[in-house]
Amino acid sequence: MSSISSSRRATSGTRSTSSLGTASSTSRTDPVLEERLSSLLASPNFSVSQYLNLALAPLTNADDDVTSSNNLSVEEHAEQQLEQRMASLALQLQMRTQSCHDEIGRIGAELQAIVPRCAADVGRLKVGLEGMELDVRGLLEGMDNDSKMAKKNSKKGEDAGAADVGAGMDVSKNRGDDPLTTLHSLLNLRTHLTTSRAILSAASSWDETINSIPMLLSTTPPNLVEAVAALSQLERGARALRGMPEGRDEREAALRKLRTQLEVLLKPQLLHALKRMDTRLGPLQQCVVMYGSLGKMEVMREEYVRMRPSEIHALWFSFGGGASSGGIGKAIESEEKIDNDDGLYEEGEHSKEDESTDQEEVEDFDFDEPSPEESTPTSPIDAMQQQQQTTAKQFMDFLPTFYEAVLELLSKERTQSKLVFGADLAPSIVARVLIECFKPIVDSFEKRLGNLCPPPGKKNYGGGGSMDSSMGGAEAIAGAYESTIQFLSLAYDQMEAWNGRQAIMKGKNSKKPSPDDPANGEEEAPLQSVLRSAFHLIASPFLSYQRNLAEIERDPMLAAASMVAKDVRGVVNFEDAAERLGDLAPFMFPLVENTMTRFELLNSGYNAASTLSSIDVLLSNHASELAIAMGTLSTNASSARSSGPEFDEQHVHCALEILRTAGLFKRNLLTFEYSVKDQLRMLSDEIMMVDIVLLDSSGIIPDELAPAQIGAMLAKVACDPSPKYIDDGTGVKCPTTVVELRRLAGPAGKGNKKESKNVVSPPLFPKALDSTSRLARSCLSFVFEVCSAIPERQLHGISALPVWKQDGALDDDETSYGILPQSFITHVGEHMLALVQALEPFASDPDALGLANEVMSGVLEVAVQPWKEFMAAAGCSFKAGYEKSQLEILLRGKDLSKYLLCENEDALEDDMGGNGEDEEDEDEEASTAFCNQWLDVVGLAVAGRLLERTMRIPRLGRKGAEHLATDLNYIRNVFTALGVSGHPHPLLGYVAQLVTLEDGTLRSTIKRRRQGGDAEVSSEAMEVIKRVELRIAYVRSISV
């Protein structure tokens, strides 16, 4: 039994020995318990029993598994766990005790340094208060004596009588001035006594104090705190003894020597405190006090700021591999300075070294050097491009991470700088730390951006003359810039106490600096200037891209346009033309929208003309390519129709789909233009706000800055650093950029489809609008050619038909059943009737119909050519300069019907006018109007072509005239059945009458025309009627 107990004790001892580490690891993995124990220690209700109960409470952890695996009993497990917890608690208490001893020692050391200074200050206050007490007592005694003297003189004055009243008043007046005179004399006396005491005190303690400094510096370690305090006392004494001519040069020389000696001794202590500032701030605070006493706060600040962002620099240069330390060292050695006039950083001269050595020391993710494992011997160019794409993506992912690290540093610095330097200097310190974070990496940042997108005038690092889109291009630059201005906005928020700081700065500027000020009267750059310098420095790698954005965007956009143009030229098959062109037509608009987004981000409205011009040319070329494709497609479709079927409704539908594509392009262009105008108007307001508020020279600093505001401020520095101000037309002076943007955008609220007809802003993309008009005409012509192909082919050779020359009486069948229309005209009539069914499916789609209507203006022009040829065949010509108006009169038959038609024809026109009075909903009305519009155009072309062919008939016999009249009346009936307004054309019926008119009647009609019987009709229209009558008379062999 005893052996079992001893074995258990041995086992328990063994476990106790090993429990320390196990318990320690267990305690380290239980942060909740540690937090509860720490809060209990800090609680005013702390008790030992509560602490022990909480610390030794049983836990459910991995020890249960270990116990169960060793097959121990429940009691042994509980005993083992208790021993582990007690061992862990003992270790923790020992560590806490040691930590408390260290903290007490540190606090004691700091108190030893602080208490003597406090005692000296209390002594000086005591002496000053005693002096003030003596002065007050003397003043009160003097006032009592004056009061007694006044009472005595007053009693004598009452016995003097009325004769001395005037003199008494003067004496009383002089007595009234006596207290003030006395007070003034006392004040002067106190000032002289204070000055004398300071001179005597300085003279008496000068030798003792100056001799004590070498003794303080000779100790190990040197007592720098007291030495600096003694030097400050000597400097105050030297100022007090400044009026004493003897020994002045010796005193100043001694002070300079001591100051230099102390600065040399303080430097190692400062560097040591800076290295340990992450754990202890006390030594650093002592250094601040000592440097402030020496008037060398600038040295202290520079050393502090230089040390803070070392981890940030290491993080930046660690990206991309390579020995980054050499790059950091070389970058830190570059000297830069702040120009206090404009707040801009000017980079100093960098040490010039061999390029090969520089590349060996710093491997700054050069895209043109692919890693060996990624290169393939078969295609090194592809491998290099893959490396470029991968590294560019990695850098775009790395940049926000880097900015987050900088923001974290600024957040810590915001608290630490207040503890070290005080609340007054903290904002300036944080701003300078921000500058120091980026000062050594600006060149590297610019190089990395150059690898993403070559700057203007430089070729791709990969060896090609054009930029590869896989590298990122302008989109990557815009992404990096957006991350940068967002970072600057967040960094601005890390600063605090703007208003308080500005009040302090204004107070310092309005009064003479005090000798006891920690900065010792040091002139400090305004915080606003420091912040602007920081922003300009951080954004300086983007300057070349901001100033040449249009040039950067041009090459990739032209490359994309070239690819799309190649695809557009490949559309030659009528079957898939609508689908392919529908995909290719709007392809460029997302690209130009992204271009405008990058323009707003990088340029904020500056240099708008160059960017808009580039977009205008790009869209114009794209529309021109689509128009050329329409011509090619029309030629191919005409060749196919010459050998194809008579009529295919699918062809009409495909042609209308292509017309819808043109409408989609025009709508996208107009929508894009409206959005750009709104964008320009917003940017002009942003520039005005930045110009008035953010860059105000009064020193007012906003509480926050949005990324857009920072972007506008940086864009102004990059693109228009010295703006010119002109009158905007309302008497307000505005920058020229704002005036130009407002001119381009037009009046406020007018940049939409409801734009006033009286106030119309100039188009932003005039070339693109002209090309879009040409594209619309090409599409309208293409649809017209498809719809009118059958009539054109059927009417092509009818002038030479032998039937027209036939004379004599009609056949029995023709007499019995009447003359039937010939086959060519029946084909035309059937085509016109079938065209309605071909148009209706497309017109029933409201979306497609709305897009097609975008480009339907001017559709009548496609039907003009047959009428021009009709005029030529009739021997007529239009007056120069009036062709369009006169041709429109002829096409519509205005003012001709009552001179050409018979009485029952007027009734027919009245019936036709009543056919469109049925009520229809809006969609049906739009669909009907679209179909009627195309039927009108095709009908006018058919009528014009039929009249032109009729004018070209060489001879018309009696029987042929009957056939021609029948054919013309047939097509007139078809047009009447269609119910389209303005059809049939009056000349069709009039020609049908002329060919069968009696010879004498025709002669008399021509004679009446010559005599001017219808002078009220326009001369051009009457000339056409006369020429038609003469031509019909000629082909009928009627002499006139």
JSON list of C-alpha atoms in Angstrom, two decimals, residues 494-653:
[
{"chain": "A", "resi": 494, "resn": "GLN", "atom": "CA", "xyz": [-6.76, 60.65, -38.72]},
{"chain": "A", "resi": 495, "resn": "MET", "atom": "CA", "xyz": [-5.77, 64.23, -37.96]},
{"chain": "A", "resi": 496, "resn": "GLU", "atom": "CA", "xyz": [-7.70, 65.92, -35.16]},
{"chain": "A", "resi": 497, "resn": "ALA", "atom": "CA", "xyz": [-8.19, 69.18, -33.29]},
{"chain": "A", "resi": 498, "resn": "TRP", "atom": "CA", "xyz": [-8.12, 71.27, -36.46]},
{"chain": "A", "resi": 499, "resn": "ASN", "atom": "CA", "xyz": [-10.00, 74.18, -34.96]},
{"chain": "A", "resi": 500, "resn": "GLY", "atom": "CA", "xyz": [-8.01, 74.19, -31.74]},
{"chain": "A", "resi": 501, "resn": "ARG", "atom": "CA", "xyz": [-4.78, 73.95, -33.65]},
{"chain": "A", "resi": 502, "resn": "GLN", "atom": "CA", "xyz": [-5.74, 76.82, -35.89]},
{"chain": "A", "resi": 503, "resn": "ALA", "atom": "CA", "xyz": [-6.62, 78.98, -32.88]},
{"chain": "A", "resi": 504, "resn": "ILE", "atom": "CA", "xyz": [-3.27, 78.20, -31.32]},
{"chain": "A", "resi": 505, "resn": "MET", "atom": "CA", "xyz": [-1.44, 78.98, -34.55]},
{"chain": "A", "resi": 506, "resn": "LYS", "atom": "CA", "xyz": [-3.30, 82.28, -34.90]},
{"chain": "A", "resi": 507, "resn": "GLY", "atom": "CA", "xyz": [-2.44, 83.13, -31.30]},
{"chain": "A", "resi": 508, "resn": "LYS", "atom": "CA", "xyz": [1.24, 82.38, -31.95]},
{"chain": "A", "resi": 509, "resn": "ASN", "atom": "CA", "xyz": [1.20, 84.48, -35.06]},
{"chain": "A", "resi": 510, "resn": "SER", "atom": "CA", "xyz": [-0.38, 87.42, -33.23]},
{"chain": "A", "resi": 511, "resn": "LYS", "atom": "CA", "xyz": [2.04, 87.58, -30.32]},
{"chain": "A", "resi": 512, "resn": "LYS", "atom": "CA", "xyz": [5.75, 87.47, -29.81]},
{"chain": "A", "resi": 513, "resn": "PRO", "atom": "CA", "xyz": [7.07, 83.96, -29.11]},
{"chain": "A", "resi": 514, "resn": "SER", "atom": "CA", "xyz": [7.87, 83.31, -25.48]},
{"chain": "A", "resi": 515, "resn": "PRO", "atom": "CA", "xyz": [11.40, 82.24, -24.56]},
{"chain": "A", "resi": 516, "resn": "ASP", "atom": "CA", "xyz": [9.94, 79.51, -22.38]},
{"chain": "A", "resi": 517, "resn": "ASP", "atom": "CA", "xyz": [7.88, 78.01, -25.24]},
{"chain": "A", "resi": 518, "resn": "PRO", "atom": "CA", "xyz": [8.87, 74.36, -25.89]},
{"chain": "A", "resi": 519, "resn": "ALA", "atom": "CA", "xyz": [9.58, 75.24, -29.50]},
{"chain": "A", "resi": 520, "resn": "ASN", "atom": "CA", "xyz": [11.52, 78.29, -28.28]},
{"chain": "A", "resi": 521, "resn": "GLY", "atom": "CA", "xyz": [9.83, 80.61, -30.73]},
{"chain": "A", "resi": 522, "resn": "GLU", "atom": "CA", "xyz": [10.56, 78.32, -33.70]},
{"chain": "A", "resi": 523, "resn": "GLU", "atom": "CA", "xyz": [8.76, 79.32, -36.88]},
{"chain": "A", "resi": 524, "resn": "GLU", "atom": "CA", "xyz": [6.57, 76.43, -38.01]},
{"chain": "A", "resi": 525, "resn": "ALA", "atom": "CA", "xyz": [4.99, 75.99, -41.44]},
{"chain": "A", "resi": 526, "resn": "PRO", "atom": "CA", "xyz": [1.17, 76.28, -41.39]},
{"chain": "A", "resi": 527, "resn": "LEU", "atom": "CA", "xyz": [-0.49, 72.94, -40.96]},
{"chain": "A", "resi": 528, "resn": "GLN", "atom": "CA", "xyz": [-2.56, 73.47, -44.10]},
{"chain": "A", "resi": 529, "resn": "SER", "atom": "CA", "xyz": [0.63, 73.90, -46.12]},
{"chain": "A", "resi": 530, "resn": "VAL", "atom": "CA", "xyz": [2.13, 70.73, -44.64]},
{"chain": "A", "resi": 531, "resn": "LEU", "atom": "CA", "xyz": [-1.00, 68.73, -45.47]},
{"chain": "A", "resi": 532, "resn": "ARG", "atom": "CA", "xyz": [-1.13, 69.98, -49.03]},
{"chain": "A", "resi": 533, "resn": "SER", "atom": "CA", "xyz": [2.56, 69.14, -49.37]},
{"chain": "A", "resi": 534, "resn": "ALA", "atom": "CA", "xyz": [1.84, 65.62, -48.16]},
{"chain": "A", "resi": 535, "resn": "PHE", "atom": "CA", "xyz": [-1.05, 65.20, -50.60]},
{"chain": "A", "resi": 536, "resn": "HIS", "atom": "CA", "xyz": [0.96, 66.54, -53.53]},
{"chain": "A", "resi": 537, "resn": "LEU", "atom": "CA", "xyz": [3.90, 64.31, -52.70]},
{"chain": "A", "resi": 538, "resn": "ILE", "atom": "CA", "xyz": [1.78, 61.15, -52.44]},
{"chain": "A", "resi": 539, "resn": "ALA", "atom": "CA", "xyz": [-0.05, 61.91, -55.69]},
{"chain": "A", "resi": 540, "resn": "SER", "atom": "CA", "xyz": [3.05, 63.08, -57.59]},
{"chain": "A", "resi": 541, "resn": "PRO", "atom": "CA", "xyz": [3.57, 59.69, -59.36]},
{"chain": "A", "resi": 542, "resn": "PHE", "atom": "CA", "xyz": [0.24, 60.28, -61.14]},
{"chain": "A", "resi": 543, "resn": "LEU", "atom": "CA", "xyz": [1.12, 63.74, -62.50]},
{"chain": "A", "resi": 544, "resn": "SER", "atom": "CA", "xyz": [2.15, 62.61, -65.99]},
{"chain": "A", "resi": 545, "resn": "TYR", "atom": "CA", "xyz": [-1.00, 60.51, -66.33]},
{"chain": "A", "resi": 546, "resn": "GLN", "atom": "CA", "xyz": [-3.25, 63.37, -65.23]},
{"chain": "A", "resi": 547, "resn": "ARG", "atom": "CA", "xyz": [-1.66, 65.86, -67.61]},
{"chain": "A", "resi": 548, "resn": "ASN", "atom": "CA", "xyz": [-1.75, 63.49, -70.60]},
{"chain": "A", "resi": 549, "resn": "LEU", "atom": "CA", "xyz": [-4.86, 61.43, -69.92]},
{"chain": "A", "resi": 550, "resn": "ALA", "atom": "CA", "xyz": [-6.31, 61.84, -73.42]},
{"chain": "A", "resi": 551, "resn": "GLU", "atom": "CA", "xyz": [-3.06, 60.60, -74.97]},
{"chain": "A", "resi": 552, "resn": "ILE", "atom": "CA", "xyz": [-2.93, 57.62, -72.62]},
{"chain": "A", "resi": 553, "resn": "GLU", "atom": "CA", "xyz": [-6.52, 56.68, -73.42]},
{"chain": "A", "resi": 554, "resn": "ARG", "atom": "CA", "xyz": [-6.11, 57.11, -77.17]},
{"chain": "A", "resi": 555, "resn": "ASP", "atom": "CA", "xyz": [-3.95, 54.11, -78.09]},
{"chain": "A", "resi": 556, "resn": "PRO", "atom": "CA", "xyz": [-5.90, 51.40, -76.22]},
{"chain": "A", "resi": 557, "resn": "MET", "atom": "CA", "xyz": [-9.21, 52.88, -77.38]},
{"chain": "A", "resi": 558, "resn": "LEU", "atom": "CA", "xyz": [-8.03, 52.93, -80.98]},
{"chain": "A", "resi": 559, "resn": "ALA", "atom": "CA", "xyz": [-6.86, 49.34, -80.63]},
{"chain": "A", "resi": 560, "resn": "ALA", "atom": "CA", "xyz": [-10.29, 48.33, -79.32]},
{"chain": "A", "resi": 561, "resn": "ALA", "atom": "CA", "xyz": [-11.99, 50.30, -82.10]},
{"chain": "A", "resi": 562, "resn": "SER", "atom": "CA", "xyz": [-9.79, 48.59, -84.68]},
{"chain": "A", "resi": 563, "resn": "MET", "atom": "CA", "xyz": [-10.80, 45.17, -83.38]},
{"chain": "A", "resi": 564, "resn": "VAL", "atom": "CA", "xyz": [-14.48, 46.10, -83.50]},
{"chain": "A", "resi": 565, "resn": "ALA", "atom": "CA", "xyz": [-14.11, 47.61, -86.98]},
{"chain": "A", "resi": 566, "resn": "LYS", "atom": "CA", "xyz": [-12.56, 44.37, -88.18]},
{"chain": "A", "resi": 567, "resn": "ASP", "atom": "CA", "xyz": [-15.56, 42.45, -86.86]},
{"chain": "A", "resi": 568, "resn": "VAL", "atom": "CA", "xyz": [-17.95, 44.96, -88.43]},
{"chain": "A", "resi": 569, "resn": "ARG", "atom": "CA", "xyz": [-16.29, 44.59, -91.82]},
{"chain": "A", "resi": 570, "resn": "GLY", "atom": "CA", "xyz": [-16.75, 40.85, -91.49]},
{"chain": "A", "resi": 571, "resn": "VAL", "atom": "CA", "xyz": [-20.55, 41.20, -91.53]},
{"chain": "A", "resi": 572, "resn": "VAL", "atom": "CA", "xyz": [-21.35, 40.26, -95.12]},
{"chain": "A", "resi": 573, "resn": "ASN", "atom": "CA", "xyz": [-24.09, 37.64, -94.77]},
{"chain": "A", "resi": 574, "resn": "PHE", "atom": "CA", "xyz": [-27.64, 38.94, -94.74]},
{"chain": "A", "resi": 575, "resn": "GLU", "atom": "CA", "xyz": [-28.85, 36.09, -92.54]},
{"chain": "A", "resi": 576, "resn": "ASP", "atom": "CA", "xyz": [-26.82, 36.90, -89.40]},
{"chain": "A", "resi": 577, "resn": "ALA", "atom": "CA", "xyz": [-26.23, 40.61, -90.06]},
{"chain": "A", "resi": 578, "resn": "ALA", "atom": "CA", "xyz": [-28.90, 41.86, -87.64]},
{"chain": "A", "resi": 579, "resn": "GLU", "atom": "CA", "xyz": [-27.65, 39.78, -84.74]},
{"chain": "A", "resi": 580, "resn": "ARG", "atom": "CA", "xyz": [-23.97, 40.56, -85.24]},
{"chain": "A", "resi": 581, "resn": "LEU", "atom": "CA", "xyz": [-24.46, 44.25, -85.86]},
{"chain": "A", "resi": 582, "resn": "GLY", "atom": "CA", "xyz": [-26.79, 44.42, -82.87]},
{"chain": "A", "resi": 583, "resn": "ASP", "atom": "CA", "xyz": [-23.93, 43.16, -80.70]},
{"chain": "A", "resi": 584, "resn": "LEU", "atom": "CA", "xyz": [-21.22, 45.30, -82.30]},
{"chain": "A", "resi": 585, "resn": "ALA", "atom": "CA", "xyz": [-23.04, 48.65, -82.58]},
{"chain": "A", "resi": 586, "resn": "PRO", "atom": "CA", "xyz": [-23.18, 49.48, -78.83]},
{"chain": "A", "resi": 587, "resn": "PHE", "atom": "CA", "xyz": [-19.79, 47.92, -78.10]},
{"chain": "A", "resi": 588, "resn": "MET", "atom": "CA", "xyz": [-17.90, 51.23, -77.81]},
{"chain": "A", "resi": 589, "resn": "PHE", "atom": "CA", "xyz": [-20.25, 52.95, -75.36]},
{"chain": "A", "resi": 590, "resn": "PRO", "atom": "CA", "xyz": [-19.20, 51.03, -72.23]},
{"chain": "A", "resi": 591, "resn": "LEU", "atom": "CA", "xyz": [-15.60, 51.82, -73.17]},
{"chain": "A", "resi": 592, "resn": "VAL", "atom": "CA", "xyz": [-16.18, 55.56, -73.53]},
{"chain": "A", "resi": 593, "resn": "GLU", "atom": "CA", "xyz": [-18.27, 55.59, -70.35]},
{"chain": "A", "resi": 594, "resn": "ASN", "atom": "CA", "xyz": [-15.31, 54.07, -68.52]},
{"chain": "A", "resi": 595, "resn": "THR", "atom": "CA", "xyz": [-13.10, 56.68, -70.15]},
{"chain": "A", "resi": 596, "resn": "MET", "atom": "CA", "xyz": [-15.29, 59.46, -68.77]},
{"chain": "A", "resi": 597, "resn": "THR", "atom": "CA", "xyz": [-15.26, 57.80, -65.36]},
{"chain": "A", "resi": 598, "resn": "ARG", "atom": "CA", "xyz": [-11.46, 57.79, -65.41]},
{"chain": "A", "resi": 599, "resn": "PHE", "atom": "CA", "xyz": [-11.49, 61.39, -66.65]},
{"chain": "A", "resi": 600, "resn": "GLU", "atom": "CA", "xyz": [-13.66, 62.43, -63.71]},
{"chain": "A", "resi": 601, "resn": "LEU", "atom": "CA", "xyz": [-11.43, 60.52, -61.31]},
{"chain": "A", "resi": 602, "resn": "LEU", "atom": "CA", "xyz": [-8.03, 61.66, -62.58]},
{"chain": "A", "resi": 603, "resn": "ASN", "atom": "CA", "xyz": [-8.72, 65.10, -64.08]},
{"chain": "A", "resi": 604, "resn": "SER", "atom": "CA", "xyz": [-11.87, 66.21, -62.22]},
{"chain": "A", "resi": 605, "resn": "GLY", "atom": "CA", "xyz": [-12.98, 68.28, -65.20]},
{"chain": "A", "resi": 606, "resn": "TYR", "atom": "CA", "xyz": [-9.64, 69.76, -66.30]},
{"chain": "A", "resi": 607, "resn": "ASN", "atom": "CA", "xyz": [-8.53, 69.30, -69.93]},
{"chain": "A", "resi": 608, "resn": "ALA", "atom": "CA", "xyz": [-12.06, 68.27, -70.87]},
{"chain": "A", "resi": 609, "resn": "ALA", "atom": "CA", "xyz": [-11.77, 69.38, -74.49]},
{"chain": "A", "resi": 610, "resn": "SER", "atom": "CA", "xyz": [-9.04, 66.88, -75.39]},
{"chain": "A", "resi": 611, "resn": "THR", "atom": "CA", "xyz": [-10.84, 63.95, -73.78]},
{"chain": "A", "resi": 612, "resn": "LEU", "atom": "CA", "xyz": [-14.18, 64.81, -75.39]},
{"chain": "A", "resi": 613, "resn": "SER", "atom": "CA", "xyz": [-12.48, 65.25, -78.77]},
{"chain": "A", "resi": 614, "resn": "SER", "atom": "CA", "xyz": [-10.89, 61.79, -78.52]},
{"chain": "A", "resi": 615, "resn": "ILE", "atom": "CA", "xyz": [-14.23, 60.22, -77.64]},
{"chain": "A", "resi": 616, "resn": "ASP", "atom": "CA", "xyz": [-15.92, 62.12, -80.48]},
{"chain": "A", "resi": 617, "resn": "VAL", "atom": "CA", "xyz": [-13.44, 60.81, -83.05]},
{"chain": "A", "resi": 618, "resn": "LEU", "atom": "CA", "xyz": [-13.72, 57.29, -81.65]},
{"chain": "A", "resi": 619, "resn": "LEU", "atom": "CA", "xyz": [-17.53, 57.17, -81.83]},
{"chain": "A", "resi": 620, "resn": "SER", "atom": "CA", "xyz": [-17.51, 58.88, -85.22]},
{"chain": "A", "resi": 621, "resn": "ASN", "atom": "CA", "xyz": [-15.18, 56.26, -86.67]},
{"chain": "A", "resi": 622, "resn": "HIS", "atom": "CA", "xyz": [-17.28, 53.48, -85.21]},
{"chain": "A", "resi": 623, "resn": "ALA", "atom": "CA", "xyz": [-20.48, 54.90, -86.73]},
{"chain": "A", "resi": 624, "resn": "SER", "atom": "CA", "xyz": [-18.70, 55.34, -90.07]},
{"chain": "A", "resi": 625, "resn": "GLU", "atom": "CA", "xyz": [-17.62, 51.69, -90.02]},
{"chain": "A", "resi": 626, "resn": "LEU", "atom": "CA", "xyz": [-21.21, 50.65, -89.36]},
{"chain": "A", "resi": 627, "resn": "ALA", "atom": "CA", "xyz": [-22.40, 52.82, -92.26]},
{"chain": "A", "resi": 628, "resn": "ILE", "atom": "CA", "xyz": [-19.80, 51.25, -94.58]},
{"chain": "A", "resi": 629, "resn": "ALA", "atom": "CA", "xyz": [-20.97, 47.84, -93.45]},
{"chain": "A", "resi": 630, "resn": "MET", "atom": "CA", "xyz": [-24.52, 48.87, -94.41]},
{"chain": "A", "resi": 631, "resn": "GLY", "atom": "CA", "xyz": [-23.33, 49.69, -97.93]},
{"chain": "A", "resi": 632, "resn": "THR", "atom": "CA", "xyz": [-21.49, 46.39, -98.28]},
{"chain": "A", "resi": 633, "resn": "LEU", "atom": "CA", "xyz": [-24.45, 44.49, -96.92]},
{"chain": "A", "resi": 634, "resn": "SER", "atom": "CA", "xyz": [-26.81, 46.29, -99.30]},
{"chain": "A", "resi": 635, "resn": "THR", "atom": "CA", "xyz": [-24.66, 45.36, -102.29]},
{"chain": "A", "resi": 636, "resn": "ASN", "atom": "CA", "xyz": [-24.48, 41.72, -101.25]},
{"chain": "A", "resi": 637, "resn": "ALA", "atom": "CA", "xyz": [-28.20, 41.61, -100.51]},
{"chain": "A", "resi": 638, "resn": "SER", "atom": "CA", "xyz": [-29.01, 43.09, -103.93]},
{"chain": "A", "resi": 639, "resn": "SER", "atom": "CA", "xyz": [-26.95, 40.40, -105.65]},
{"chain": "A", "resi": 640, "resn": "ALA", "atom": "CA", "xyz": [-28.69, 37.73, -103.63]},
{"chain": "A", "resi": 641, "resn": "ARG", "atom": "CA", "xyz": [-32.17, 39.11, -104.37]},
{"chain": "A", "resi": 642, "resn": "SER", "atom": "CA", "xyz": [-31.51, 39.19, -108.12]},
{"chain": "A", "resi": 643, "resn": "SER", "atom": "CA", "xyz": [-31.39, 35.40, -108.14]},
{"chain": "A", "resi": 644, "resn": "GLY", "atom": "CA", "xyz": [-33.52, 34.71, -105.10]},
{"chain": "A", "resi": 645, "resn": "PRO", "atom": "CA", "xyz": [-37.26, 34.31, -104.49]},
{"chain": "A", "resi": 646, "resn": "GLU", "atom": "CA", "xyz": [-39.81, 36.91, -105.38]},
{"chain": "A", "resi": 647, "resn": "PHE", "atom": "CA", "xyz": [-40.35, 38.19, -101.86]},
{"chain": "A", "resi": 648, "resn": "ASP", "atom": "CA", "xyz": [-39.23, 37.10, -98.40]},
{"chain": "A", "resi": 649, "resn": "GLU", "atom": "CA", "xyz": [-40.75, 38.65, -95.29]},
{"chain": "A", "resi": 650, "resn": "GLN", "atom": "CA", "xyz": [-37.75, 37.54, -93.28]},
{"chain": "A", "resi": 651, "resn": "HIS", "atom": "CA", "xyz": [-35.55, 39.87, -95.30]},
{"chain": "A", "resi": 652, "resn": "VAL", "atom": "CA", "xyz": [-37.75, 42.81, -94.36]},
{"chain": "A", "resi": 653, "resn": "HIS", "atom": "CA", "xyz": [-37.63, 41.82, -90.72]}
]
